[in-house]
Every structure is written in structure tokens, then in C-alpha cells.
Short mmCIF file of C-alpha atoms in Angstrom, two decimals:
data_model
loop_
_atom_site.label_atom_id
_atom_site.label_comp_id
_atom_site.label_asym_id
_atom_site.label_seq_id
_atom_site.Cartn_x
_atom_site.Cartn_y
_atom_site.Cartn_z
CA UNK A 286 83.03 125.46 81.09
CA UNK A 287 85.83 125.50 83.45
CA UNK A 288 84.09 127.09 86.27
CA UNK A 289 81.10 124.78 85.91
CA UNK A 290 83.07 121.62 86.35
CA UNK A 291 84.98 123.11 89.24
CA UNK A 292 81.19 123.53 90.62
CA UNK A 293 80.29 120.16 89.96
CA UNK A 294 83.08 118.68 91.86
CA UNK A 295 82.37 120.80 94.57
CA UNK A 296 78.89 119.98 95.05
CA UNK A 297 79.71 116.50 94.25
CA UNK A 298 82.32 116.34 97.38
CA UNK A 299 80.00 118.02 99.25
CA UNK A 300 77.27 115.64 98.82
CA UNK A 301 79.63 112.58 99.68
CA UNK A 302 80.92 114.75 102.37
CA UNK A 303 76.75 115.09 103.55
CA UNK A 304 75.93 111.35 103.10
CA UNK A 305 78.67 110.32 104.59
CA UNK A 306 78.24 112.55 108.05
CA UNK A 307 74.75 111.32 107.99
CA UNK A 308 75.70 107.42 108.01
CA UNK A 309 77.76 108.19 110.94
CA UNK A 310 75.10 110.57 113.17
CA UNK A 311 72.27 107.86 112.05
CA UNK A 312 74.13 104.59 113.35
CA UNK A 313 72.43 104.25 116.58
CA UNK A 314 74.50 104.70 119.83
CA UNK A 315 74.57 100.97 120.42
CA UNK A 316 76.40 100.19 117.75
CA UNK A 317 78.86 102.81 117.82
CA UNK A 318 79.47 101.54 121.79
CA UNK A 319 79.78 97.90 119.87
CA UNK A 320 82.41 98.89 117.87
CA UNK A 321 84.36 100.85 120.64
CA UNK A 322 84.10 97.70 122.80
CA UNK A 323 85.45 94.75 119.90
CA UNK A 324 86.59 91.73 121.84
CA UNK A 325 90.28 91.44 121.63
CA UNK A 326 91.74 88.92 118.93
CA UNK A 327 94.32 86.17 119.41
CA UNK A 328 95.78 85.65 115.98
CA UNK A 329 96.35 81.56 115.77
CA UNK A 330 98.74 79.97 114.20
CA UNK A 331 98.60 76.10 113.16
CA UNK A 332 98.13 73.77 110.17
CA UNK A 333 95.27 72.18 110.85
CA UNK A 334 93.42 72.28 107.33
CA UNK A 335 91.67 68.80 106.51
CA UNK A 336 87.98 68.51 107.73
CA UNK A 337 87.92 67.46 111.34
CA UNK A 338 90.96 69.54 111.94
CA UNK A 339 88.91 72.58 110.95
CA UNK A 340 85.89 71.24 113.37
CA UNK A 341 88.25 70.97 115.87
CA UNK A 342 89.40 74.83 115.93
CA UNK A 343 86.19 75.27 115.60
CA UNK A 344 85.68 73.96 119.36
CA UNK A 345 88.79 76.35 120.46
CA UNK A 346 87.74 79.42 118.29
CA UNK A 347 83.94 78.86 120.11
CA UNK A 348 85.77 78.67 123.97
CA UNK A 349 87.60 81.39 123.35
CA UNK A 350 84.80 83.62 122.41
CA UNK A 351 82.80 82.62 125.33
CA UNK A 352 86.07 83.60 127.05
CA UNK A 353 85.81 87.31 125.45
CA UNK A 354 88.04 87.26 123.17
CA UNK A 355 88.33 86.65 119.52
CA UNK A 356 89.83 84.16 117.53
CA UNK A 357 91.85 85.13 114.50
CA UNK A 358 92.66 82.30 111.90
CA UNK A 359 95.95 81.78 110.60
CA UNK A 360 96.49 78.40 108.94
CA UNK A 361 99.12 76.97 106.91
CA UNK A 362 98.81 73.99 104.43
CA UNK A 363 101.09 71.06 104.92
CA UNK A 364 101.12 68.03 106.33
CA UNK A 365 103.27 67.44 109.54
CA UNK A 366 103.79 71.67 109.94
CA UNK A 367 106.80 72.22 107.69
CA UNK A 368 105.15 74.89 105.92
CA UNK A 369 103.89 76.40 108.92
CA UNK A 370 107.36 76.46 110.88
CA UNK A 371 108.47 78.37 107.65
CA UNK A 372 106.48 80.71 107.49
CA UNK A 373 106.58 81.19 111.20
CA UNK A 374 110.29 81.90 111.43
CA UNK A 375 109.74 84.12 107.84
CA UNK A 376 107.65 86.30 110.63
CA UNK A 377 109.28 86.25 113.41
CA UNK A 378 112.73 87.37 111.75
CA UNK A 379 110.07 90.52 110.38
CA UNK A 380 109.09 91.05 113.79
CA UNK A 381 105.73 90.24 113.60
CA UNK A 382 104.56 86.86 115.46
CA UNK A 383 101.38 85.60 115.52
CA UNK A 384 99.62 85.81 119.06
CA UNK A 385 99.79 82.37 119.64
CA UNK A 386 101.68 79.51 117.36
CA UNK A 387 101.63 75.97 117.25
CA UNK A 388 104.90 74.33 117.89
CA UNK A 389 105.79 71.17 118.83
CA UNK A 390 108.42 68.75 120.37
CA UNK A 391 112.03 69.97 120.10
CA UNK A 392 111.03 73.03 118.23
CA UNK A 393 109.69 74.23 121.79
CA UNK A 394 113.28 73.63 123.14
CA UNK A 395 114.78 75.62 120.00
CA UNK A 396 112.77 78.64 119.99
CA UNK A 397 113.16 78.74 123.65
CA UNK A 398 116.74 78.63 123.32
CA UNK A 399 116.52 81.68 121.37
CA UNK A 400 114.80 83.62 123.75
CA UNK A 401 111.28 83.92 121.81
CA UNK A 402 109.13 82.36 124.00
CA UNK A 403 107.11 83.98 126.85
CA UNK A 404 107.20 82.26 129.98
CA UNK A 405 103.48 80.85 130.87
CA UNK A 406 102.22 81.51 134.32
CA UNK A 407 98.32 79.88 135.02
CA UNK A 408 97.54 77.69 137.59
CA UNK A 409 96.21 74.93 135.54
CA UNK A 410 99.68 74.60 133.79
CA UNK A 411 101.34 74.39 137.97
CA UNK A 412 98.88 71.99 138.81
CA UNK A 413 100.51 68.66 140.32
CA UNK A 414 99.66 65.47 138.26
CA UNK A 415 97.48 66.87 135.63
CA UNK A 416 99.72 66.34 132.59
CA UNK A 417 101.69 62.54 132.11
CA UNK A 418 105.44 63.50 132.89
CA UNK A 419 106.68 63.29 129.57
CA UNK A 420 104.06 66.02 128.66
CA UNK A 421 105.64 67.88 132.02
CA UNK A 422 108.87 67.63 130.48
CA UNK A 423 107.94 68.60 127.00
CA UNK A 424 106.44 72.03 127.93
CA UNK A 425 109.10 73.10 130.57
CA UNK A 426 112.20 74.34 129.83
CA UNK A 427 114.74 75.25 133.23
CA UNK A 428 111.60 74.66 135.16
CA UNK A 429 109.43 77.22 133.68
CA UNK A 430 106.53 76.54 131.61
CA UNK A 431 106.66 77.63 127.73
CA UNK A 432 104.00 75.88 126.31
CA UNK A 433 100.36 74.72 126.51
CA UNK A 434 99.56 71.16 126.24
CA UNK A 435 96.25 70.22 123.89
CA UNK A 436 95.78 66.78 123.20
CA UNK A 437 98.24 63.41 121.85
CA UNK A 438 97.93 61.21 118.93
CA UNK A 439 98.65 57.81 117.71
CA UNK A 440 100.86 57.79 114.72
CA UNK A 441 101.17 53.64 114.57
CA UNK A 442 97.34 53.09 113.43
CA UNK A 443 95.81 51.00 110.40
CA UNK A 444 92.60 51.96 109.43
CA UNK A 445 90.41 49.44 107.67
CA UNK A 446 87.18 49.45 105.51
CA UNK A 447 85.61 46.44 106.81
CA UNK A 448 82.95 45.94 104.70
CA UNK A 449 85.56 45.08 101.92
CA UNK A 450 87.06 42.72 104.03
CA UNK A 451 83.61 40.83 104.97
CA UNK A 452 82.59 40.65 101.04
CA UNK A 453 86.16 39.06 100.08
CA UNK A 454 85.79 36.92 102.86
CA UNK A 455 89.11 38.34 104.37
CA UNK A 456 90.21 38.21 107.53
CA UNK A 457 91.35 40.96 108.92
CA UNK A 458 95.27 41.89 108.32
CA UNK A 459 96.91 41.77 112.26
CA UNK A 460 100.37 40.90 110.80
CA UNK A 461 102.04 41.74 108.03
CA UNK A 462 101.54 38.10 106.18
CA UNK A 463 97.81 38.51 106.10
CA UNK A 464 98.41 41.82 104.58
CA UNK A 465 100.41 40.45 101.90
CA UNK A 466 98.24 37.14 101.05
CA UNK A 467 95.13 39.18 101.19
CA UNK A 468 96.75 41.62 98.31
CA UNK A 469 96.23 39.82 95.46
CA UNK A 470 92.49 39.07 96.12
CA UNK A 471 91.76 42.78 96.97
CA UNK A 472 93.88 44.11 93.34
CA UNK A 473 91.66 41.09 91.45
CA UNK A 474 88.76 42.78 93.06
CA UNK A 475 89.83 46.47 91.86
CA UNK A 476 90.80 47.62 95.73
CA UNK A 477 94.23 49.04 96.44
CA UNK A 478 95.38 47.21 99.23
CA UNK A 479 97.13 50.01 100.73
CA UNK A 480 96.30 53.72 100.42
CA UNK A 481 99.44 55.99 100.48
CA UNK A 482 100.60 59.41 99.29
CA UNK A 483 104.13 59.59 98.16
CA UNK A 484 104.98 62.58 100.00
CA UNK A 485 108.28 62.98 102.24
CA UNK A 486 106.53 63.53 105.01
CA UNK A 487 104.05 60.55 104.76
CA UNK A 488 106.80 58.19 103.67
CA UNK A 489 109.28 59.00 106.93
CA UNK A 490 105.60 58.25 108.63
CA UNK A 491 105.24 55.65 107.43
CA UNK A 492 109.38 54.58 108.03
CA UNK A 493 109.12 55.06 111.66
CA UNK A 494 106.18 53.37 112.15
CA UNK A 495 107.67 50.26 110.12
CA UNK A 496 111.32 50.76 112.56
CA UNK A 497 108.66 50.55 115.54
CA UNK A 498 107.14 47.51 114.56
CA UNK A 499 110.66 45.76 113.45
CA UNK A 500 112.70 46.43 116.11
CA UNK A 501 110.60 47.63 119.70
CA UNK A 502 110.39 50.86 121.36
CA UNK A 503 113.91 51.13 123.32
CA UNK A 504 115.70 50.44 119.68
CA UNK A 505 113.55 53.18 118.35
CA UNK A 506 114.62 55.57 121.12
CA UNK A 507 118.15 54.96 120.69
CA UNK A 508 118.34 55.30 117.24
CA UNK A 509 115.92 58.45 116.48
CA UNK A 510 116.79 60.07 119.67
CA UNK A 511 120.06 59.47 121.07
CA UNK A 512 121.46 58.48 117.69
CA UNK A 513 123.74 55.60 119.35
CA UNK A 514 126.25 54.99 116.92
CA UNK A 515 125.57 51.17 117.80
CA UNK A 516 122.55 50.91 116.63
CA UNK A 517 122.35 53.29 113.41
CA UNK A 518 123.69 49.78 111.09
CA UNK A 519 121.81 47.46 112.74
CA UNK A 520 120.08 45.17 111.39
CA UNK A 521 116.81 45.87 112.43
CA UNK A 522 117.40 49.24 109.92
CA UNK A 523 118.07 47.12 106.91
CA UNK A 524 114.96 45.49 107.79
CA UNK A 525 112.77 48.14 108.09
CA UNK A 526 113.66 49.76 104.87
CA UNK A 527 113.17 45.97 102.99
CA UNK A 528 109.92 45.96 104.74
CA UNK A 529 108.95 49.71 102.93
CA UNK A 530 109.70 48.21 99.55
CA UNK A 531 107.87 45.22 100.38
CA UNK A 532 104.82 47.75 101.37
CA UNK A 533 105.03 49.86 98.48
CA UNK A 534 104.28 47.27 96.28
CA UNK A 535 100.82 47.44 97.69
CA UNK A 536 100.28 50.46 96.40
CA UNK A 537 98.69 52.27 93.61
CA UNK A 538 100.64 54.38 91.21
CA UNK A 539 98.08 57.10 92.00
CA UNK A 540 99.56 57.61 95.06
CA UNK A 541 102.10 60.37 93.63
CA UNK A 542 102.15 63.42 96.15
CA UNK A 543 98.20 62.04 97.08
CA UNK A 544 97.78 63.73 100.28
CA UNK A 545 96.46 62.00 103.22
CA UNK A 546 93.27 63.09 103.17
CA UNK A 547 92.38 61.69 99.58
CA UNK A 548 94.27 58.49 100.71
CA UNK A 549 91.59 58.29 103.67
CA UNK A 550 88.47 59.19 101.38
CA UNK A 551 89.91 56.17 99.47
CA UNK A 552 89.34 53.55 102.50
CA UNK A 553 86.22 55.30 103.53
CA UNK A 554 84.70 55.08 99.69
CA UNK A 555 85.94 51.37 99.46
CA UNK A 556 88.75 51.79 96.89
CA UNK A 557 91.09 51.49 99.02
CA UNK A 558 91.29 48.42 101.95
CA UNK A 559 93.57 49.90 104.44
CA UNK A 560 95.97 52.84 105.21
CA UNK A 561 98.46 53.36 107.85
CA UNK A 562 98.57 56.46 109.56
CA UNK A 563 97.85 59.00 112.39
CA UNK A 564 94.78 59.49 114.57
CA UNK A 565 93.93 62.57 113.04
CA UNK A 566 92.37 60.08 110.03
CA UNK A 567 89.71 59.38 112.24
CA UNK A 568 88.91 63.29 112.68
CA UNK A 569 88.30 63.21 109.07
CA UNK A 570 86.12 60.13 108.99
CA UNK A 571 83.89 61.82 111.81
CA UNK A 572 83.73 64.78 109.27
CA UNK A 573 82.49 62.77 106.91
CA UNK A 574 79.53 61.49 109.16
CA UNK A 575 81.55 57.73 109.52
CA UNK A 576 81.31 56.04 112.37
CA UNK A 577 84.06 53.75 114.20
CA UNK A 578 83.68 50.29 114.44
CA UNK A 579 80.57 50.19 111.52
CA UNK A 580 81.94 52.34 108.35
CA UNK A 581 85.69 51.98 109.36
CA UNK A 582 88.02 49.86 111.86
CA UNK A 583 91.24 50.36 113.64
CA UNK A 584 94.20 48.28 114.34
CA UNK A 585 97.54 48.62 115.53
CA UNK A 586 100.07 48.46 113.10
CA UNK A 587 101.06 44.95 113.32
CA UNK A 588 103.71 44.43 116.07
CA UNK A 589 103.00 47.43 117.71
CA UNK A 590 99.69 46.50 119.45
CA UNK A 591 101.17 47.34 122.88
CA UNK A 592 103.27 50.48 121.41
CA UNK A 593 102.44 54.14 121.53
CA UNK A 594 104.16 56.35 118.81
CA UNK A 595 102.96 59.72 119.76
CA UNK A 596 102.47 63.17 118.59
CA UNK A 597 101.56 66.49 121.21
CA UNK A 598 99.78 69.38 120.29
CA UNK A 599 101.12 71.91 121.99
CA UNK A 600 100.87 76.30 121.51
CA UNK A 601 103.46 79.02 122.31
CA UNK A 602 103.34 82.69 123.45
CA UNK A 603 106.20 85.02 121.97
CA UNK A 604 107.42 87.57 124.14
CA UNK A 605 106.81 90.52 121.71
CA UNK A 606 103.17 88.95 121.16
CA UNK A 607 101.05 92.10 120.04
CA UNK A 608 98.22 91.37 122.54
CA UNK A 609 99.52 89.50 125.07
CA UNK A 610 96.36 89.62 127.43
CA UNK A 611 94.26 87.63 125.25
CA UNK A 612 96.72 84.26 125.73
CA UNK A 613 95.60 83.67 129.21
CA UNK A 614 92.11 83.37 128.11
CA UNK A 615 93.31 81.08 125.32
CA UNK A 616 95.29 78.91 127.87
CA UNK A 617 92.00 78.85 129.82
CA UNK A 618 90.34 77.60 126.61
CA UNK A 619 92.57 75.19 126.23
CA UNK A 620 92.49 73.81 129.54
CA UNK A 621 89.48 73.41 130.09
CA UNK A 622 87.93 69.58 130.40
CA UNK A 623 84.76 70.36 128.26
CA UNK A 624 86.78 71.85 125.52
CA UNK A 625 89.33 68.86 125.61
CA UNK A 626 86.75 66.23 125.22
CA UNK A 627 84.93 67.87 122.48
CA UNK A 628 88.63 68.74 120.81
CA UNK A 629 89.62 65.32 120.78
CA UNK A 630 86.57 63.81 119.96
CA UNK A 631 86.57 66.37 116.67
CA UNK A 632 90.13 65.66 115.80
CA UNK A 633 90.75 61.99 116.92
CA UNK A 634 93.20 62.42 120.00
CA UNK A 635 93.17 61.81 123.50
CA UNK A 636 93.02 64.68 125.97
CA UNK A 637 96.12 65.76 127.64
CA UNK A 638 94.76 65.62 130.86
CA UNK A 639 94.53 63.14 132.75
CA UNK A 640 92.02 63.68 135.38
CA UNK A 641 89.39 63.11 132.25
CA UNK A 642 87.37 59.74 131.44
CA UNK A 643 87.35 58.55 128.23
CA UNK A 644 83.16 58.08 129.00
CA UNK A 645 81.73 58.68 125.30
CA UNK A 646 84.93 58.21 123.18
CA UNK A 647 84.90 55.31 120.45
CA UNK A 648 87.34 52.10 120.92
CA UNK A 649 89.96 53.94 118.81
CA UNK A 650 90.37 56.51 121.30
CA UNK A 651 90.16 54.32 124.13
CA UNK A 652 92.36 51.85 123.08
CA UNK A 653 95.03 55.08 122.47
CA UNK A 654 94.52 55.92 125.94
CA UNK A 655 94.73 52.12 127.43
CA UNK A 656 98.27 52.38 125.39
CA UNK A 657 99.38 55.70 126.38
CA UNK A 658 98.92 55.04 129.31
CA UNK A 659 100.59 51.75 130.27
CA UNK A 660 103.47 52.30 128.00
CA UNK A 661 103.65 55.96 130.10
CA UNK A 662 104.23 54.15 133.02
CA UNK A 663 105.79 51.26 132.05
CA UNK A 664 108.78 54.26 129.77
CA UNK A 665 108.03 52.46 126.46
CA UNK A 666 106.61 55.53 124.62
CA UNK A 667 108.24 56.26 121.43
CA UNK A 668 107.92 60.20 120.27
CA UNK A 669 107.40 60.32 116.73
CA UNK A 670 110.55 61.79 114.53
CA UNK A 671 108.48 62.48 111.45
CA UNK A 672 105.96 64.73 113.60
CA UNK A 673 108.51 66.71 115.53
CA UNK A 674 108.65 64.74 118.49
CA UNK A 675 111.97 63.11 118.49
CA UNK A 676 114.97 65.08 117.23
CA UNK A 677 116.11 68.41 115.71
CA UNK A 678 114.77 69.90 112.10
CA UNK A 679 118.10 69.34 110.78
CA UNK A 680 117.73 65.45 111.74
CA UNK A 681 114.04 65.30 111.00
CA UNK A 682 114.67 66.55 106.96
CA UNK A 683 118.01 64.59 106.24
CA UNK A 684 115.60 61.26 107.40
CA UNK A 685 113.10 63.00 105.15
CA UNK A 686 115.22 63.16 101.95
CA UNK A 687 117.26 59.61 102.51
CA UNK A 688 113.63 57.55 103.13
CA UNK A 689 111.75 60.06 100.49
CA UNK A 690 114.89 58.77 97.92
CA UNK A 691 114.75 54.87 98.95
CA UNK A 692 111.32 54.87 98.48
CA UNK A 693 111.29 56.15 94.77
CA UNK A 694 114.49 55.22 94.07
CA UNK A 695 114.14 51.51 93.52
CA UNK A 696 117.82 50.56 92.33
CA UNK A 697 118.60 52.21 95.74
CA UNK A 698 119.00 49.28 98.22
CA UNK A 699 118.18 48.75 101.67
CA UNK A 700 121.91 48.53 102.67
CA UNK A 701 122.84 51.60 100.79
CA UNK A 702 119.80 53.52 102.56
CA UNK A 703 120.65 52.53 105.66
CA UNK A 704 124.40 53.18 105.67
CA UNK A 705 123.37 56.77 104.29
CA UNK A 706 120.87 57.38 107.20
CA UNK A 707 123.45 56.28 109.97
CA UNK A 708 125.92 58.90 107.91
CA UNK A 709 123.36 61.53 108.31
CA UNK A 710 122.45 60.83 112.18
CA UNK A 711 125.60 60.51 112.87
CA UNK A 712 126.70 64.10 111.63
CA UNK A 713 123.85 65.89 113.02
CA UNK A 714 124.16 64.19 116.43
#
């Protein structure tokens, strides 16, 4: 019995051993040569997960294949990158970076710092005038390039359902008393007035976007990025965190950790009249087959119709990068002026470059441009803090936690919140 199984497995092993050797000599030569000659991948690294974010990479992953080489996804859940700059330091202390990562603002300045990044030579990225200067300064650190420029938001927008306006006979909110009168016709009608998701993230969002609107550009800049002791009790402070509570009472209590994508389906769907928040909103509504100006409006978020609080999307190289020959096609990719239209027109941004038209954008995106733009020239652009723009990590989460607390914290006043932000800012200066 013993020696019989013993001959079973052998002929067994010997038939796998058989099938297998003929699966190899039968693949045809052309597909042995196929899979010899794989494209190199780029391994990505980003968080864009909601709808147009995905069709968006999808316009990158598609230029980069046509560029030979192949894109590798990596994303990471979580609004405004947190959870992607976590888990991107969890792999870089291991050793193993992703080939390319998205980082953005000062983060570019602190990883360079540490020696991580690879400097970027291409001649696209030395070309004289392409980028605005503050996207110049942003991606160069002792004058050498670090990082790849992709496209800017709008943080300050409101986005609208119109046709609940036009059957309540509404007009539409441009300051913040309109908002308010028009609430308690919207609630009688069943419509939250304002769609939110009590996240941190959202809610410092939605802070700085309030301080813009209260107090101007140049306050904003002192007090988010130098942190001018002078300024961190103003006035203006107290005023922006009243202004919050005044806002969260058009809410819905639905709104607990809602993330910004259901908040957006809630405007689109008409349960919701309005919501105040980044361009990439509008990527999502051109997901869902809506089209500006008809199924949705934009507006300025009121006293900010000449202000431009801005986000850059921006990619890094690491110096030990795995495959470091594929990030010069990916720099090419991202470069290049039919992949930036068709990026931002996907995600809801403005192109980077400025040698591009704005021929076949919506008004949203052109009036983000018009903005940019002037305010660019005119040095009233105000980088965003709650989307890594404006200040350190450190800052960015202690004005996290203090607004995140004020804002479900109601015995916590606007005086108290403000004097406990300045006492943060002013430690982590």
C-alpha cells in the first residue's frame, strides 16, 4: 500500500511537472517577449478618492502610459491628506517610498529639509514665466526644484442648487444676511440650508474661509502665516469664530463626521441649498453628469468675491525612489498642456500654467482664474492653512483641535476659542 501511494505521488508530480512545461513551451513567442518587455511602473501616491478625483488620475494614469510607463495606484482615504502624510512617513521611516508622492505646501519645505527629496531637473520645470511666482517659490527650495506643479484650487466657494432657490422664490445668498433670512423658508420647506460634515478638517475649512471673509487677505496672512502676535486677539478672530456658531445653526444634525462628498450629493439632489467648500466639489458634480450654471451655481463666499484662498497640487521624487527613470516621464505627463486642461476640467482646478487659455472651461473655473490671477499680481493671495498651504503640521492640527472643539463645544465661547488659538500659534511660531 505504501509503495503504491509513493507511485501515485510520483506520477501525480510528474504530470503537474508535464502540464506545467507545456503551458510554458505553448505560450507563443510574442507573449513571452511581452512579458520580458513590461513597461516600467511609477507607484503614485495621493488621496484623491471621491469621483472626479478618480477621473482625474485617470487623465495622468492614461499620459503616462502613452509615455511608456505604467501607473501604479496608491491612494489614501482622507480628506485634506492627513491620512496620506501618515502613512507616507510610516514608509519612508521603513525605507520604502512610493515612486512619486503627493505633498504639498510646507510639507515640501519639511521633507526637503530632511534630505528626502530628489532634486528635479526637466526643462519644463526651468522654463522662465511658466508657473505664477508663488508657484516658483513653492516648488524650489535653495534654488533647486523639488517638486512638480499640477493644478490650484479655490477653497472660498459656495455652491448652490438653484432650482431650490427659483421655486422658494429666493434670491440668491451674496452676503451673509440673505443666507440667514432665507433659512427659515428653506427648513419650512424641508431643505438644509447649509450642507456640512462635522469633521476637523472641514470645520478649520470652513474657519479660514469665514477669517478670510471677516477680516481681508493681509490679516489672514499675518495671522496664519507669520503668526504676528498683534493680530492673534484681534478682533476680527472673535468675530470669525461668532460667525461659525452663527453658521452652524444652519445646519443639519446629520452632518456628524458626513464627509464632503455626501454633503455635495445633498445640494446636487436638492436637500440641501448650499455648501461652502473647495473646487474639487465641482469635480464631483461633473462626475455625476451636472452641469455648471444649469444643475448647480457658484459664488464666492460672501466678502471674498475678489479673494483667492488657494490650494496646489504638487508631486515629489524621493531620492531612494525604486525606479527613478520612470519620474521624468511622469513630470512630462504632468506638464503637458493637453493633460492639464483635461486634469482640471476632471477635478475642478485651474491649470498651473499659465501660458494656457481657459477656452472651454465653465464660469467657475474662469472666474478662479480671473481671481488668481489679479490677486497674483496685485500679492493678495491667501494660501489655505487647513490644506497645507500656510504653516507647519504642528500649527495646522493644534487649529484643527481648538476650531474642531469650538464648534461642538457650544458652552465654549468665542473669546475663550480665540485666546486658546493665539496660545497655540503663539507656541508653535
Amino acid at each position: 500500500m505504501a509503495g503504491y501511494l509513493l507511485y501515485s505521488q510520483t506520477l501525480t508530480m510528474r504530470r503537474i511537472i508535464t502540464c506545467c512545461t507545456f503551458v510554458f513551451l505553448s505560450m507563443s513567442q510574442p507573449v513571452v517577449a511581452q512579458i520580458a518587455a513590461q513597461k516600467p511602473m511609477l507607484e503614485v501616491l495621493h488621496w484623491w478618492t471621491s469621483a472626479g478625483e478618480v477621473d482625474a488620475a485617470q487623465v495622468l494614469r492614461h499620459g503616462l502610459a502613452e509615455r511608456g510607463v505604467n501607473w501604479e495606484d496608491y491612494p489614501v482615504p482622507g480628506g485634506g491628506g492627513d491620512s496620506a502624510m501618515a502613512v507616507l512617513k510610516a514608509r519612508v521611516i521603513h525605507g520604502s517610498p512610493p515612486g512619486a508622492a503627493q505633498i504639498i505646501g510646507p510639507n515640501i519645505q519639511y521633507w526637503a529639509g530632511l534630505g528626502f527629496l530628489q532634486p528635479l531637473s526637466n526643462p519644463s520645470l526651468a522654463a522662465d514665466g511658466l508657473f505664477y511666482p508663488v508657484v516658483d517659490d513653492l516648488i524650489r527650495i535653495d534654488q533647486e526644484v523639488v517638486a512638480v506643479p499640477l493644478s490650484i484650487h479655490r477653497i472660498n466657494w459656495m455652491w448652490l442648487n438653484p432650482a431650490v432657490f427659483e421655486r422658494l422664490d429666493l434670491p440668491l445668498p451674496t452676503t451673509w444676511s440673505q443666507l440667514l433670512r432665507a433659512a427659515p423658508r428653506l427648513r419650512e420647506a424641508g431643505i438644509v440650508p447649509l450642507a456640512h460634515g462635522n469633521q476637523p478638517w472641514q470645520n478649520a475649512t470652513l474657519f479660514e474661509v469665514l477669517l478670510l471673509s471677516e477680516a481681508g487677505p493681509e490679516f489672514y496672512q499675518r495671522y496664519f502665516v507669520e503668526q504676528d502676535p498683534a493680530v492673534l486677539e484681534d478682533a476680527r478672530v472673535v468675530a470669525t469664530f461668532e460667525r461659525l456658531r452663527q453658521l452652524k445653526s444652519l445646519m443639519d444634525p446629520g452632518m456628524i463626521n458626513r464627509s464632503w462628498q455626501d454633503a455635495s450629493r445633498m445640494v446636487a439632489d436638492g436637500a440641501a441649498a448650499t455648501q461652502i467648500m473647495g473646487d474639487w466639489v465641482k469635480g464631483a458634480f461633473t462626475a455625476w453628469g451636472l452641469q455648471a450654471g444649469e444643475d448647480y451655481l457658484c459664488l464666492a463666499v460672501p466678502g471674498t468675491n475678489e479673494q483667492h484662498l488657494y490650494s496646489i497640487d504638487t508631486f515629489v521624487q524621493f531620492r531612494d525612489n525604486p525606479n527613478p527613470i520612470s519620474f521624468q516621464p511622469f513630470i512630462e505627463t504632468l506638464l503637458a498642456p493637453q493633460v492639464q486642461r483635461e486634469f482640471s476640467l476632471a477635478k475642478g482646478t485651474i491649470p498651473v500654467r499659465r501660458d494656457l487659455t481657459m477656452a472651454g472651461f465653465d464660469d467657475c473655473s474662469r472666474a478662479s482664474h480671473h481671481v488668481f490671477s489679479q490677486a497674483a499680481a496685485e500679492h493678495r493671495l491667501a494660501p489655505s492653512m487647513a490644506h497645507s498651504m500656510a504653516t507647519s503640521p504642528e500649527t495646522e492640527d493644534a487649529v484643527f483641535e481648538i476650531v474642531h472643539r469650538f464648534f461642538i463645544d457650544d458652552s465654549l465661547s468665542p473669546e475663550v476659542a480665540t485666546a486658546q488659538l493665539a496660545q497655540s500659534l503663539r507656541a508653535l511660531k
